[in-house]
PDB file of C-alpha atoms in Angstrom:
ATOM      1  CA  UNK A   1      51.050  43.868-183.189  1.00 60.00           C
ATOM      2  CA  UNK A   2      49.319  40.832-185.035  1.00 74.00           C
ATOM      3  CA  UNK A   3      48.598  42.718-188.260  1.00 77.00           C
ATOM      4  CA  UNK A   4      51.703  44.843-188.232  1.00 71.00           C
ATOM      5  CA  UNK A   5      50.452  47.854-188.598  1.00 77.00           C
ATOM      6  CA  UNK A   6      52.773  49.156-185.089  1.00 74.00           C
ATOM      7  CA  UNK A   7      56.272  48.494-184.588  1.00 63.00           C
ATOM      8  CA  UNK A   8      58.346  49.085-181.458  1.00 67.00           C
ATOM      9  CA  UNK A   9      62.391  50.145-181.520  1.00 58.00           C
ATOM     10  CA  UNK A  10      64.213  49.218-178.550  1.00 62.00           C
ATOM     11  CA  UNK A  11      67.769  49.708-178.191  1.00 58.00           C
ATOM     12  CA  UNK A  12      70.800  50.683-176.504  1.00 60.00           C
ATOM     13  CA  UNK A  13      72.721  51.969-178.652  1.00 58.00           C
ATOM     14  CA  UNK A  14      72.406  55.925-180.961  1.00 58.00           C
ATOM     15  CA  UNK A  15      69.904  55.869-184.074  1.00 53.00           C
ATOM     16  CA  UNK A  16      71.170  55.427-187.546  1.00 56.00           C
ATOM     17  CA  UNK A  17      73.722  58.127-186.912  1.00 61.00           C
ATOM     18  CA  UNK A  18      76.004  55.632-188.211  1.00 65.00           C
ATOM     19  CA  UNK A  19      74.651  55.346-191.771  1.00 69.00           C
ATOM     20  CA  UNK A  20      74.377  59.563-192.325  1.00 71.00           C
ATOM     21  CA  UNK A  21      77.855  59.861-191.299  1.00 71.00           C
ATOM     22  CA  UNK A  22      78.510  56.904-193.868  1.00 74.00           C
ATOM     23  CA  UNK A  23      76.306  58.147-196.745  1.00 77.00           C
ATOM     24  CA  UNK A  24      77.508  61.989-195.743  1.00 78.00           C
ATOM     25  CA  UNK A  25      80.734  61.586-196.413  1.00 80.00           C
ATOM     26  CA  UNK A  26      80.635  58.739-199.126  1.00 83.00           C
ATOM     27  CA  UNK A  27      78.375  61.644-201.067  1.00 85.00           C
ATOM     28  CA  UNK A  28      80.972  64.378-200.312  1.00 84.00           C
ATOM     29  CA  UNK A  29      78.807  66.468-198.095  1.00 82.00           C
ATOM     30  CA  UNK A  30      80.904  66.027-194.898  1.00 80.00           C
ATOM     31  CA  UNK A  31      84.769  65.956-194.456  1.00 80.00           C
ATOM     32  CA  UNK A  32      86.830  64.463-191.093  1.00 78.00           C
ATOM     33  CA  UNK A  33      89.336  66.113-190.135  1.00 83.00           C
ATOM     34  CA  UNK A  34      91.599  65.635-186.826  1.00 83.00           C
ATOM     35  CA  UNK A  35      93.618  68.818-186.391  1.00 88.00           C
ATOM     36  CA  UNK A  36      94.183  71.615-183.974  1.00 89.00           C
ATOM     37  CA  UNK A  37      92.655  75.248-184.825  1.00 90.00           C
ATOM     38  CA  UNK A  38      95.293  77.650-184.594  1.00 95.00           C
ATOM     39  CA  UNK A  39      92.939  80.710-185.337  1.00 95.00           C
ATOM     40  CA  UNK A  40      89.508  81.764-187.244  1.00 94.00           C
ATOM     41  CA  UNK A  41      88.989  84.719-189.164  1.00 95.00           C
ATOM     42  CA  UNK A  42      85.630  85.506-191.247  1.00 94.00           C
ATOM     43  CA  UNK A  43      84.316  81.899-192.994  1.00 93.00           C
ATOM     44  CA  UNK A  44      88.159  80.816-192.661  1.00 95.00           C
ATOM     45  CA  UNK A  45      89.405  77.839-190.230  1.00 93.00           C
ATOM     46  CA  UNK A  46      93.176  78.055-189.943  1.00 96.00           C
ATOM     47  CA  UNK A  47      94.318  74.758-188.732  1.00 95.00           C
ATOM     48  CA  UNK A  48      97.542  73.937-186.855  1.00 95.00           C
ATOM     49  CA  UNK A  49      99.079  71.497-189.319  1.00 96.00           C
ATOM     50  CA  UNK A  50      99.082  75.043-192.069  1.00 96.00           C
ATOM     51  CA  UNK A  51      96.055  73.978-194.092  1.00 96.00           C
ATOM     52  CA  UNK A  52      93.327  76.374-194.323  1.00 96.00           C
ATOM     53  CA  UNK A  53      89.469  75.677-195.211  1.00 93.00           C
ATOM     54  CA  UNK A  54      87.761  78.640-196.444  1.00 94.00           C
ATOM     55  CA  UNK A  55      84.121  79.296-196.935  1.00 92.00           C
ATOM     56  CA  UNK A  56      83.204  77.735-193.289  1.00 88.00           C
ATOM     57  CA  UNK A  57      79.594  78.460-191.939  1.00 84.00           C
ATOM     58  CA  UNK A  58      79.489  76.507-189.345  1.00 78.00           C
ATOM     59  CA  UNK A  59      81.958  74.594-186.980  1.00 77.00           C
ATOM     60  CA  UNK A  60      80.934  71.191-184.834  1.00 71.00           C
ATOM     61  CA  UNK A  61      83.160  70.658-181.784  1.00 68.00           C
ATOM     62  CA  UNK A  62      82.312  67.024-181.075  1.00 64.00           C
ATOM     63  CA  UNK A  63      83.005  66.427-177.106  1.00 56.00           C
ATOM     64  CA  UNK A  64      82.814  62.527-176.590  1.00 56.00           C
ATOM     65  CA  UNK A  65      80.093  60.252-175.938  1.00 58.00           C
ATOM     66  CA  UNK A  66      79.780  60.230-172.149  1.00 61.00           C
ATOM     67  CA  UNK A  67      79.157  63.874-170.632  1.00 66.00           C
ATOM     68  CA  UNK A  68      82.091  64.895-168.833  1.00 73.00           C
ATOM     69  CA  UNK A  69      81.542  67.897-166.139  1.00 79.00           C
ATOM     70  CA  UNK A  70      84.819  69.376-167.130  1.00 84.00           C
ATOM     71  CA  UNK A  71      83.130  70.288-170.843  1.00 79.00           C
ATOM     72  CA  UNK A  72      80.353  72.150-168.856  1.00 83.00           C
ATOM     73  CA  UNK A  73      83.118  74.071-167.399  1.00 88.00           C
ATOM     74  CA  UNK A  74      84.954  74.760-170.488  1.00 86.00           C
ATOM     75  CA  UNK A  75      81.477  76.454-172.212  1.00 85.00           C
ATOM     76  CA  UNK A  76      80.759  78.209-168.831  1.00 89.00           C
ATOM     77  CA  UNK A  77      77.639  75.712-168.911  1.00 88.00           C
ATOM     78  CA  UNK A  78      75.134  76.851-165.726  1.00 89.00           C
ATOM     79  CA  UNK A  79      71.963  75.344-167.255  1.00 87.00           C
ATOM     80  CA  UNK A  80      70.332  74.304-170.285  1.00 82.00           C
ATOM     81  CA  UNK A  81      67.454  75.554-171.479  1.00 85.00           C
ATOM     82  CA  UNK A  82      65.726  73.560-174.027  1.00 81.00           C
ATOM     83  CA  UNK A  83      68.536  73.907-176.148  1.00 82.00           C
ATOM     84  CA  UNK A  84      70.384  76.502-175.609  1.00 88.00           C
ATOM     85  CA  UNK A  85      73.423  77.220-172.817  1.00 89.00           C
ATOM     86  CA  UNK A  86      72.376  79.729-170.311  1.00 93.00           C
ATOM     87  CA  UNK A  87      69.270  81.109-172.057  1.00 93.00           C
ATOM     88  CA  UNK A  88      71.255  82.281-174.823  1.00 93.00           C
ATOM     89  CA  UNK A  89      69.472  81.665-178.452  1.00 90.00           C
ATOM     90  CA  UNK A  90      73.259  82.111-180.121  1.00 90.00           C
ATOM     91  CA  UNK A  91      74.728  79.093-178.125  1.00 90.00           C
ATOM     92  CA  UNK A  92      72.908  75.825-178.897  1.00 86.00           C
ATOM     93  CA  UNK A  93      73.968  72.459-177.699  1.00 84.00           C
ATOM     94  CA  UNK A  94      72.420  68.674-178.760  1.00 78.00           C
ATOM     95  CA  UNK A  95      72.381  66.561-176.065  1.00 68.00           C
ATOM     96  CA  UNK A  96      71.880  63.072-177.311  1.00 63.00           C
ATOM     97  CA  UNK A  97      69.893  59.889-175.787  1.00 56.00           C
ATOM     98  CA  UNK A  98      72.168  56.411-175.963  1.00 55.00           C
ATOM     99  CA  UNK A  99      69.095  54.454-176.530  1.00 51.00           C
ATOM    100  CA  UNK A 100      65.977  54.546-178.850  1.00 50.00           C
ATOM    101  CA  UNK A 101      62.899  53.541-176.761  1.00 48.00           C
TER     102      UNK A 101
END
C-alpha cells in the first residue's frame, strides 16, 4: 500500500528454497549425494558405489518437481491425509506449491 506497511509476493516459481539449500550446505549442515542404496541397517546407509554414512536419522527421497502418478504407485499412495499417506502418522509426505501467492 501507500505507506508500506503491506506487501504482496507473487510468483511462479518455489520460495527461497534456493538460498537454504545454498546456506545449508555452504555451513556444512547438508551433504548431496547421487548414489544408489544398496542396503540400510540401524542409523547406517550403505550406498552402491561402497561408501557408507553412519549415524543417519533420517533419509529424504527427493521425487522430481512435477508429480508423476507412477511415484504414487511406488509408495502404495491411495490418499493423503493432511500429511500423511493413507492415514498413517509414520509416513509423511510434503507436497509443495510452484508459486507463492
Amino acid at each position: 500500500n501507500e505507506s508500506h506497511t503491506n506487501v504482496t509476493i507473487k510468483q511462479k516459481a518455489r520460495f527461497g528454497i534456493g538460498d537454504v539449500y545454498f546456506l545449508a550446505t555452504s555451513c556444512g549442515f547438508c551433504e548431496h549425494i547421487v548414489d544408489d542404496i544398496k542396503r540400510v541397517t540401524p542409523k547406517t546407509v550403505h550406498l552402491v558405489s561402497g561408501r557408507k554414512l553412519e549415524d543417519v536419522s533420517s533419509i529424504l527421497k527427493l521425487l522430481g518437481f512435477w508429480g508423476q502418478f507412477e511415484n504414487d504407485q511406488l509408495l502404495k499412495i491411495k490418499e493423503l491425509y493432511g500429511w500423511w499417506v493413507n492415514r498413517d502418522l509414520r509416513r509423511y509426505i510434503v507436497a509443495e506449491p510452484i508459486y507463492v501467492d
